Amino acid sequence: MPKRIGRNEPCPCGSGKKYKKCCIDKGKKAMQTKNMSLDQVFKFLKDGIENESPDQSHPDRKCRVKGIRIINNDTVICEFYPYSTKSIEIKVEIGSIMPMIAAFWRDNPHVPQEIRNFAVRAFNSQNEELMYAISSRETAELMCEGKSIEWMKNTIFQNNSDDHRVTLAKRQISEIENALRKVVCEVLAKSHGPQWWDLCVDSQTRGDARAAYKNQTGATSTDGSVLISYTYLLKLKKIISDNCSEFVNIFSDKPKFESWIDDLNSIRREEAHNRPITHNHIATLKKIYNDIMRAISQQYPDVVTSYLSENWRSRISAIIEKYAEKQKSRSVNSELRLSHNMDIVKETISDLSDVETRISSIFPPPDKINSHNELLCLFRDLKTSFEEMISCAEVGDMLGVERAGQINSEVSETIKLFTEKILLGS
């Protein structure tokens, strides 16, 4: 029998209103229907979401839903048009939609309960994706409980909003600058020794770097390995162009290299003047980034891969540390009832699904692809062993539970060793 919702209970659409003041008429009609199609389910959910305002300061603004569907057989996705193109405001709107989906799905006999995740995707008026967020069902429930910070921490966001593109442009241009600085130091120090800064860099560039260093630190220096960090795109271009014969193995086409830097500087100028960074800017930046990093990595692989590998390592480590922290409070205990232990296992499976999604969302550097895929497979094997425990327990196969537990222990130990040797470098 479907669970009856009391008139004074919170409305299952997640609005925060009492059921009698919100969706009672729609609810009666839907809940009394014994065989609702998915189209009917999604229409009912869409109606409920569109009846709510994503921003209480603008109650006249209702959620503008583009559509709701299932993807990958285990994820419900709601696509909508936000009222803002700024990251934080889009997240607020996503944060208002997510609990509506979670509340609708909770204890609803007309929806497929095998759904594991809820996703919300925001588009601009040109139907370009601005942001994508995916939460496990358990994570989405945090918003229903008013735990927005915890929800944000445990939700995966893919951001393509205007301000995110600015942040992306800044980061990638900065990474290019850092790579060029390291290459300049490597190449010129190898050819000219410790005096390379004075011998190979023009007086104007040296003076500008000294002034920038003194302005930021209050100190003085003549050390090129220090001052190069205060030398930026156009000055780096000049150093490399003035010493082009030294860099011919890296940048064989001088005009093309100079064109790359000019294009990069043009994008940086847009950002500095608070003009929008467009999708075309990002596409151009991505191509230049790949071309420059590829050219450098062919001669100096450590210059590129050391930074990218460390970035990969830190992101993967953060995912594993968060998973480990959650598991500290959970352990299967033989003295506890089997049903309680299985509840713990189910929670762990949900956590592992989240780990899998997060690791899959990271693009590894070329030298870490095999390690990345190996780690992903290990976590999938770990999740499979937990799922096997559940399956065996449900049919009373205690030997099967024990076998799955043994596999679980072996995989867990492998992950521990992998983490120590590959991620932490110990």
PDB file of C-alpha atoms in Angstrom, residues 63-302:
ATOM      1  CA  CYS A  63      11.792  27.244 -11.579  1.00  0.00           C
ATOM      2  CA  ARG A  64      12.047  26.955 -15.355  1.00  0.00           C
ATOM      3  CA  VAL A  65      12.379  23.235 -16.060  1.00  0.00           C
ATOM      4  CA  LYS A  66      13.591  22.160 -19.493  1.00  0.00           C
ATOM      5  CA  GLY A  67      13.014  18.450 -18.931  1.00  0.00           C
ATOM      6  CA  ILE A  68      13.459  15.453 -16.619  1.00  0.00           C
ATOM      7  CA  ARG A  69      14.732  12.024 -17.657  1.00  0.00           C
ATOM      8  CA  ILE A  70      16.808   9.014 -16.613  1.00  0.00           C
ATOM      9  CA  ILE A  71      20.414   8.577 -17.771  1.00  0.00           C
ATOM     10  CA  ASN A  72      22.755   5.597 -17.319  1.00  0.00           C
ATOM     11  CA  ASN A  73      19.822   3.603 -15.865  1.00  0.00           C
ATOM     12  CA  ASP A  74      20.594   4.858 -12.353  1.00  0.00           C
ATOM     13  CA  THR A  75      20.432   8.657 -12.451  1.00  0.00           C
ATOM     14  CA  VAL A  76      17.499  11.062 -12.655  1.00  0.00           C
ATOM     15  CA  ILE A  77      18.499  14.331 -14.273  1.00  0.00           C
ATOM     16  CA  CYS A  78      16.532  17.590 -14.202  1.00  0.00           C
ATOM     17  CA  GLU A  79      17.550  20.193 -16.772  1.00  0.00           C
ATOM     18  CA  PHE A  80      16.539  23.822 -16.242  1.00  0.00           C
ATOM     19  CA  TYR A  81      17.153  27.463 -17.147  1.00  0.00           C
ATOM     20  CA  PRO A  82      18.540  29.491 -14.214  1.00  0.00           C
ATOM     21  CA  TYR A  83      17.889  33.198 -13.746  1.00  0.00           C
ATOM     22  CA  SER A  84      21.608  34.002 -13.387  1.00  0.00           C
ATOM     23  CA  THR A  85      24.821  32.992 -15.140  1.00  0.00           C
ATOM     24  CA  LYS A  86      26.982  33.413 -12.018  1.00  0.00           C
ATOM     25  CA  SER A  87      28.309  30.254 -10.389  1.00  0.00           C
ATOM     26  CA  ILE A  88      27.151  30.880  -6.844  1.00  0.00           C
ATOM     27  CA  GLU A  89      23.633  31.888  -7.901  1.00  0.00           C
ATOM     28  CA  ILE A  90      23.296  28.878 -10.198  1.00  0.00           C
ATOM     29  CA  LYS A  91      24.360  26.644  -7.300  1.00  0.00           C
ATOM     30  CA  VAL A  92      21.645  28.219  -5.156  1.00  0.00           C
ATOM     31  CA  GLU A  93      19.032  27.329  -7.784  1.00  0.00           C
ATOM     32  CA  ILE A  94      20.418  23.799  -8.126  1.00  0.00           C
ATOM     33  CA  GLY A  95      20.322  23.559  -4.343  1.00  0.00           C
ATOM     34  CA  SER A  96      16.616  24.369  -4.391  1.00  0.00           C
ATOM     35  CA  ILE A  97      15.802  21.738  -7.033  1.00  0.00           C
ATOM     36  CA  MET A  98      17.842  18.863  -5.601  1.00  0.00           C
ATOM     37  CA  PRO A  99      15.801  18.433  -2.371  1.00  0.00           C
ATOM     38  CA  MET A 100      12.544  18.518  -4.344  1.00  0.00           C
ATOM     39  CA  ILE A 101      13.721  15.511  -6.367  1.00  0.00           C
ATOM     40  CA  ALA A 102      14.970  13.750  -3.225  1.00  0.00           C
ATOM     41  CA  ALA A 103      11.718  14.325  -1.323  1.00  0.00           C
ATOM     42  CA  PHE A 104       9.644  13.220  -4.316  1.00  0.00           C
ATOM     43  CA  TRP A 105      11.629   9.984  -4.656  1.00  0.00           C
ATOM     44  CA  ARG A 106      11.607   9.147  -0.961  1.00  0.00           C
ATOM     45  CA  ASP A 107       9.032   6.413  -0.112  1.00  0.00           C
ATOM     46  CA  ASN A 108       7.276   6.905  -3.447  1.00  0.00           C
ATOM     47  CA  PRO A 109       5.908   3.547  -4.718  1.00  0.00           C
ATOM     48  CA  HIS A 110       5.543   4.838  -8.281  1.00  0.00           C
ATOM     49  CA  VAL A 111       9.227   5.568  -8.972  1.00  0.00           C
ATOM     50  CA  PRO A 112      12.066   3.142  -9.745  1.00  0.00           C
ATOM     51  CA  GLN A 113      13.940   2.680  -6.472  1.00  0.00           C
ATOM     52  CA  GLU A 114      17.088   1.442  -8.227  1.00  0.00           C
ATOM     53  CA  ILE A 115      17.895   5.087  -8.954  1.00  0.00           C
ATOM     54  CA  ARG A 116      21.144   5.891  -7.137  1.00  0.00           C
ATOM     55  CA  ASN A 117      21.863   9.482  -8.123  1.00  0.00           C
ATOM     56  CA  PHE A 118      20.114  12.772  -8.783  1.00  0.00           C
ATOM     57  CA  ALA A 119      21.588  15.283 -11.230  1.00  0.00           C
ATOM     58  CA  VAL A 120      20.658  18.853 -12.091  1.00  0.00           C
ATOM     59  CA  ARG A 121      21.916  20.576 -15.225  1.00  0.00           C
ATOM     60  CA  ALA A 122      21.678  24.313 -15.922  1.00  0.00           C
ATOM     61  CA  PHE A 123      21.576  25.885 -19.402  1.00  0.00           C
ATOM     62  CA  ASN A 124      21.699  29.447 -20.673  1.00  0.00           C
ATOM     63  CA  SER A 125      19.270  30.874 -23.212  1.00  0.00           C
ATOM     64  CA  GLN A 126      21.443  29.535 -26.061  1.00  0.00           C
ATOM     65  CA  ASN A 127      21.105  26.019 -24.597  1.00  0.00           C
ATOM     66  CA  GLU A 128      24.775  25.972 -23.645  1.00  0.00           C
ATOM     67  CA  GLU A 129      25.514  24.079 -20.448  1.00  0.00           C
ATOM     68  CA  LEU A 130      26.401  26.346 -17.530  1.00  0.00           C
ATOM     69  CA  MET A 131      26.666  23.848 -14.705  1.00  0.00           C
ATOM     70  CA  TYR A 132      26.115  20.192 -13.959  1.00  0.00           C
ATOM     71  CA  ALA A 133      25.716  18.777 -10.448  1.00  0.00           C
ATOM     72  CA  ILE A 134      25.329  15.147  -9.410  1.00  0.00           C
ATOM     73  CA  SER A 135      24.564  13.850  -5.915  1.00  0.00           C
ATOM     74  CA  SER A 136      23.960  10.387  -4.573  1.00  0.00           C
ATOM     75  CA  ARG A 137      20.465   9.944  -3.099  1.00  0.00           C
ATOM     76  CA  GLU A 138      21.954  10.045   0.387  1.00  0.00           C
ATOM     77  CA  THR A 139      23.817  13.270  -0.393  1.00  0.00           C
ATOM     78  CA  ALA A 140      20.690  14.894  -1.859  1.00  0.00           C
ATOM     79  CA  GLU A 141      18.852  14.111   1.389  1.00  0.00           C
ATOM     80  CA  LEU A 142      21.319  16.406   3.187  1.00  0.00           C
ATOM     81  CA  MET A 143      19.609  19.363   1.520  1.00  0.00           C
ATOM     82  CA  CYS A 144      16.252  18.134   2.805  1.00  0.00           C
ATOM     83  CA  GLU A 145      17.777  18.236   6.286  1.00  0.00           C
ATOM     84  CA  GLY A 146      19.078  21.778   5.803  1.00  0.00           C
ATOM     85  CA  LYS A 147      22.725  20.639   5.649  1.00  0.00           C
ATOM     86  CA  SER A 148      23.681  22.694   2.590  1.00  0.00           C
ATOM     87  CA  ILE A 149      27.416  22.860   3.380  1.00  0.00           C
ATOM     88  CA  GLU A 150      27.675  19.074   3.668  1.00  0.00           C
ATOM     89  CA  TRP A 151      25.665  18.713   0.453  1.00  0.00           C
ATOM     90  CA  MET A 152      28.041  21.062  -1.398  1.00  0.00           C
ATOM     91  CA  LYS A 153      31.093  19.160  -0.135  1.00  0.00           C
ATOM     92  CA  ASN A 154      29.724  15.809  -1.273  1.00  0.00           C
ATOM     93  CA  THR A 155      28.275  16.848  -4.630  1.00  0.00           C
ATOM     94  CA  ILE A 156      30.231  16.799  -7.886  1.00  0.00           C
ATOM     95  CA  PHE A 157      29.955  20.046  -9.838  1.00  0.00           C
ATOM     96  CA  GLN A 158      30.992  20.542 -13.445  1.00  0.00           C
ATOM     97  CA  ASN A 159      31.107  24.272 -13.970  1.00  0.00           C
ATOM     98  CA  ASN A 160      30.974  26.146 -17.264  1.00  0.00           C
ATOM     99  CA  SER A 161      29.525  29.440 -16.042  1.00  0.00           C
ATOM    100  CA  ASP A 162      30.889  32.858 -17.003  1.00  0.00           C
ATOM    101  CA  ASP A 163      32.922  33.375 -13.842  1.00  0.00           C
ATOM    102  CA  HIS A 164      34.183  29.795 -13.965  1.00  0.00           C
ATOM    103  CA  ARG A 165      35.556  30.393 -17.468  1.00  0.00           C
ATOM    104  CA  VAL A 166      37.466  33.385 -16.088  1.00  0.00           C
ATOM    105  CA  THR A 167      38.912  31.202 -13.322  1.00  0.00           C
ATOM    106  CA  LEU A 168      39.802  28.484 -15.835  1.00  0.00           C
ATOM    107  CA  ALA A 169      41.537  31.002 -18.118  1.00  0.00           C
ATOM    108  CA  LYS A 170      43.560  32.417 -15.217  1.00  0.00           C
ATOM    109  CA  ARG A 171      44.650  28.956 -14.080  1.00  0.00           C
ATOM    110  CA  GLN A 172      45.678  27.668 -17.500  1.00  0.00           C
ATOM    111  CA  ILE A 173      47.568  30.822 -18.440  1.00  0.00           C
ATOM    112  CA  SER A 174      49.327  30.678 -15.076  1.00  0.00           C
ATOM    113  CA  GLU A 175      50.285  27.038 -15.698  1.00  0.00           C
ATOM    114  CA  ILE A 176      51.715  27.981 -19.101  1.00  0.00           C
ATOM    115  CA  GLU A 177      53.714  30.820 -17.527  1.00  0.00           C
ATOM    116  CA  ASN A 178      55.114  28.505 -14.857  1.00  0.00           C
ATOM    117  CA  ALA A 179      56.105  25.913 -17.469  1.00  0.00           C
ATOM    118  CA  LEU A 180      57.802  28.576 -19.604  1.00  0.00           C
ATOM    119  CA  ARG A 181      59.670  29.921 -16.575  1.00  0.00           C
ATOM    120  CA  LYS A 182      61.030  26.478 -15.738  1.00  0.00           C
ATOM    121  CA  VAL A 183      62.076  25.900 -19.351  1.00  0.00           C
ATOM    122  CA  VAL A 184      63.845  29.280 -19.535  1.00  0.00           C
ATOM    123  CA  CYS A 185      65.782  28.476 -16.357  1.00  0.00           C
ATOM    124  CA  GLU A 186      66.629  24.939 -17.517  1.00  0.00           C
ATOM    125  CA  VAL A 187      67.774  25.910 -21.023  1.00  0.00           C
ATOM    126  CA  LEU A 188      69.690  29.112 -20.297  1.00  0.00           C
ATOM    127  CA  ALA A 189      71.335  27.914 -17.069  1.00  0.00           C
ATOM    128  CA  LYS A 190      72.535  24.785 -18.875  1.00  0.00           C
ATOM    129  CA  SER A 191      74.111  26.868 -21.655  1.00  0.00           C
ATOM    130  CA  HIS A 192      75.360  29.893 -19.703  1.00  0.00           C
ATOM    131  CA  GLY A 193      75.682  28.819 -16.101  1.00  0.00           C
ATOM    132  CA  PRO A 194      74.491  30.736 -13.025  1.00  0.00           C
ATOM    133  CA  GLN A 195      74.978  34.102 -14.770  1.00  0.00           C
ATOM    134  CA  TRP A 196      72.358  33.333 -17.415  1.00  0.00           C
ATOM    135  CA  TRP A 197      69.974  36.014 -16.117  1.00  0.00           C
ATOM    136  CA  ASP A 198      72.463  38.833 -16.670  1.00  0.00           C
ATOM    137  CA  LEU A 199      73.845  37.396 -19.901  1.00  0.00           C
ATOM    138  CA  CYS A 200      70.619  36.427 -21.701  1.00  0.00           C
ATOM    139  CA  VAL A 201      67.888  38.762 -20.402  1.00  0.00           C
ATOM    140  CA  ASP A 202      67.612  42.406 -21.530  1.00  0.00           C
ATOM    141  CA  SER A 203      68.040  45.174 -18.973  1.00  0.00           C
ATOM    142  CA  GLN A 204      64.406  46.354 -19.182  1.00  0.00           C
ATOM    143  CA  THR A 205      63.046  42.900 -18.352  1.00  0.00           C
ATOM    144  CA  ARG A 206      65.554  42.491 -15.511  1.00  0.00           C
ATOM    145  CA  GLY A 207      64.602  45.888 -14.090  1.00  0.00           C
ATOM    146  CA  ASP A 208      60.870  45.204 -14.297  1.00  0.00           C
ATOM    147  CA  ALA A 209      61.326  41.851 -12.529  1.00  0.00           C
ATOM    148  CA  ARG A 210      63.430  43.428  -9.753  1.00  0.00           C
ATOM    149  CA  ALA A 211      60.814  46.142  -9.247  1.00  0.00           C
ATOM    150  CA  ALA A 212      57.959  43.607  -9.124  1.00  0.00           C
ATOM    151  CA  TYR A 213      59.892  41.463  -6.634  1.00  0.00           C
ATOM    152  CA  LYS A 214      60.651  44.427  -4.363  1.00  0.00           C
ATOM    153  CA  ASN A 215      57.061  45.672  -4.576  1.00  0.00           C
ATOM    154  CA  GLN A 216      55.683  42.285  -3.459  1.00  0.00           C
ATOM    155  CA  THR A 217      58.335  41.245  -0.925  1.00  0.00           C
ATOM    156  CA  GLY A 218      60.036  44.473   0.163  1.00  0.00           C
ATOM    157  CA  ALA A 219      63.400  42.821  -0.537  1.00  0.00           C
ATOM    158  CA  THR A 220      65.905  42.954  -3.390  1.00  0.00           C
ATOM    159  CA  SER A 221      67.434  40.175  -5.460  1.00  0.00           C
ATOM    160  CA  THR A 222      69.589  39.634  -8.517  1.00  0.00           C
ATOM    161  CA  ASP A 223      69.039  35.872  -8.644  1.00  0.00           C
ATOM    162  CA  GLY A 224      67.494  34.917 -11.970  1.00  0.00           C
ATOM    163  CA  SER A 225      65.953  31.727 -10.581  1.00  0.00           C
ATOM    164  CA  VAL A 226      63.995  33.963  -8.184  1.00  0.00           C
ATOM    165  CA  LEU A 227      63.255  36.907 -10.477  1.00  0.00           C
ATOM    166  CA  ILE A 228      61.963  34.696 -13.299  1.00  0.00           C
ATOM    167  CA  SER A 229      58.834  34.148 -11.165  1.00  0.00           C
ATOM    168  CA  TYR A 230      58.122  37.882 -11.510  1.00  0.00           C
ATOM    169  CA  THR A 231      58.402  37.767 -15.299  1.00  0.00           C
ATOM    170  CA  TYR A 232      55.138  37.375 -17.212  1.00  0.00           C
ATOM    171  CA  LEU A 233      53.854  36.335 -20.646  1.00  0.00           C
ATOM    172  CA  LEU A 234      55.138  39.087 -22.920  1.00  0.00           C
ATOM    173  CA  LYS A 235      58.487  39.271 -21.128  1.00  0.00           C
ATOM    174  CA  LEU A 236      58.861  35.495 -21.295  1.00  0.00           C
ATOM    175  CA  LYS A 237      58.104  35.702 -24.994  1.00  0.00           C
ATOM    176  CA  LYS A 238      60.875  38.295 -25.386  1.00  0.00           C
ATOM    177  CA  ILE A 239      63.428  36.206 -23.482  1.00  0.00           C
ATOM    178  CA  ILE A 240      62.701  33.126 -25.606  1.00  0.00           C
ATOM    179  CA  SER A 241      62.574  35.105 -28.863  1.00  0.00           C
ATOM    180  CA  ASP A 242      65.832  36.946 -28.088  1.00  0.00           C
ATOM    181  CA  ASN A 243      67.493  33.585 -27.470  1.00  0.00           C
ATOM    182  CA  CYS A 244      65.548  31.635 -30.092  1.00  0.00           C
ATOM    183  CA  SER A 245      68.534  29.502 -31.137  1.00  0.00           C
ATOM    184  CA  GLU A 246      68.638  28.091 -27.599  1.00  0.00           C
ATOM    185  CA  PHE A 247      64.960  27.049 -27.765  1.00  0.00           C
ATOM    186  CA  VAL A 248      64.774  25.778 -31.342  1.00  0.00           C
ATOM    187  CA  ASN A 249      64.379  22.153 -30.183  1.00  0.00           C
ATOM    188  CA  ILE A 250      61.238  23.150 -28.281  1.00  0.00           C
ATOM    189  CA  PHE A 251      59.716  25.954 -30.347  1.00  0.00           C
ATOM    190  CA  SER A 252      61.012  25.359 -33.854  1.00  0.00           C
ATOM    191  CA  ASP A 253      58.561  27.845 -35.409  1.00  0.00           C
ATOM    192  CA  LYS A 254      59.332  31.207 -33.792  1.00  0.00           C
ATOM    193  CA  PRO A 255      56.442  33.149 -35.419  1.00  0.00           C
ATOM    194  CA  LYS A 256      53.954  30.489 -34.313  1.00  0.00           C
ATOM    195  CA  PHE A 257      55.272  30.595 -30.740  1.00  0.00           C
ATOM    196  CA  GLU A 258      55.006  34.388 -30.672  1.00  0.00           C
ATOM    197  CA  SER A 259      51.466  34.165 -32.057  1.00  0.00           C
ATOM    198  CA  TRP A 260      50.519  31.736 -29.269  1.00  0.00           C
ATOM    199  CA  ILE A 261      51.747  34.134 -26.602  1.00  0.00           C
ATOM    200  CA  ASP A 262      50.021  37.112 -28.225  1.00  0.00           C
ATOM    201  CA  ASP A 263      46.727  35.200 -28.282  1.00  0.00           C
ATOM    202  CA  LEU A 264      47.184  34.213 -24.647  1.00  0.00           C
ATOM    203  CA  ASN A 265      47.893  37.804 -23.690  1.00  0.00           C
ATOM    204  CA  SER A 266      44.776  38.927 -25.559  1.00  0.00           C
ATOM    205  CA  ILE A 267      42.656  36.514 -23.490  1.00  0.00           C
ATOM    206  CA  ARG A 268      44.317  37.706 -20.290  1.00  0.00           C
ATOM    207  CA  ARG A 269      43.583  41.314 -21.272  1.00  0.00           C
ATOM    208  CA  GLU A 270      39.871  40.479 -21.673  1.00  0.00           C
ATOM    209  CA  GLU A 271      39.828  39.060 -18.165  1.00  0.00           C
ATOM    210  CA  ALA A 272      41.769  42.010 -16.711  1.00  0.00           C
ATOM    211  CA  HIS A 273      39.220  44.480 -18.122  1.00  0.00           C
ATOM    212  CA  ASN A 274      36.277  42.476 -16.744  1.00  0.00           C
ATOM    213  CA  ARG A 275      35.105  41.483 -20.198  1.00  0.00           C
ATOM    214  CA  PRO A 276      33.576  38.015 -20.551  1.00  0.00           C
ATOM    215  CA  ILE A 277      35.719  35.026 -21.421  1.00  0.00           C
ATOM    216  CA  THR A 278      33.749  33.297 -24.171  1.00  0.00           C
ATOM    217  CA  HIS A 279      33.517  29.655 -25.182  1.00  0.00           C
ATOM    218  CA  ASN A 280      35.689  30.544 -28.198  1.00  0.00           C
ATOM    219  CA  HIS A 281      38.318  31.990 -25.857  1.00  0.00           C
ATOM    220  CA  ILE A 282      38.336  28.766 -23.871  1.00  0.00           C
ATOM    221  CA  ALA A 283      38.603  26.670 -27.047  1.00  0.00           C
ATOM    222  CA  THR A 284      41.533  28.790 -28.247  1.00  0.00           C
ATOM    223  CA  LEU A 285      43.175  28.633 -24.852  1.00  0.00           C
ATOM    224  CA  LYS A 286      42.796  24.851 -24.689  1.00  0.00           C
ATOM    225  CA  LYS A 287      44.482  24.412 -28.090  1.00  0.00           C
ATOM    226  CA  ILE A 288      47.365  26.735 -27.236  1.00  0.00           C
ATOM    227  CA  TYR A 289      47.757  25.111 -23.822  1.00  0.00           C
ATOM    228  CA  ASN A 290      47.992  21.655 -25.386  1.00  0.00           C
ATOM    229  CA  ASP A 291      50.382  22.828 -28.130  1.00  0.00           C
ATOM    230  CA  ILE A 292      52.774  24.585 -25.754  1.00  0.00           C
ATOM    231  CA  MET A 293      52.717  21.865 -23.098  1.00  0.00           C
ATOM    232  CA  ARG A 294      53.202  19.167 -25.722  1.00  0.00           C
ATOM    233  CA  ALA A 295      56.172  21.033 -27.230  1.00  0.00           C
ATOM    234  CA  ILE A 296      57.782  21.441 -23.812  1.00  0.00           C
ATOM    235  CA  SER A 297      57.095  17.885 -22.655  1.00  0.00           C
ATOM    236  CA  GLN A 298      58.863  16.385 -25.676  1.00  0.00           C
ATOM    237  CA  GLN A 299      62.180  17.873 -24.526  1.00  0.00           C
ATOM    238  CA  TYR A 300      61.538  18.448 -20.828  1.00  0.00           C
ATOM    239  CA  PRO A 301      58.878  15.968 -19.698  1.00  0.00           C
ATOM    240  CA  ASP A 302      59.552  16.614 -16.012  1.00  0.00           C
TER     241      ASP A 302
END
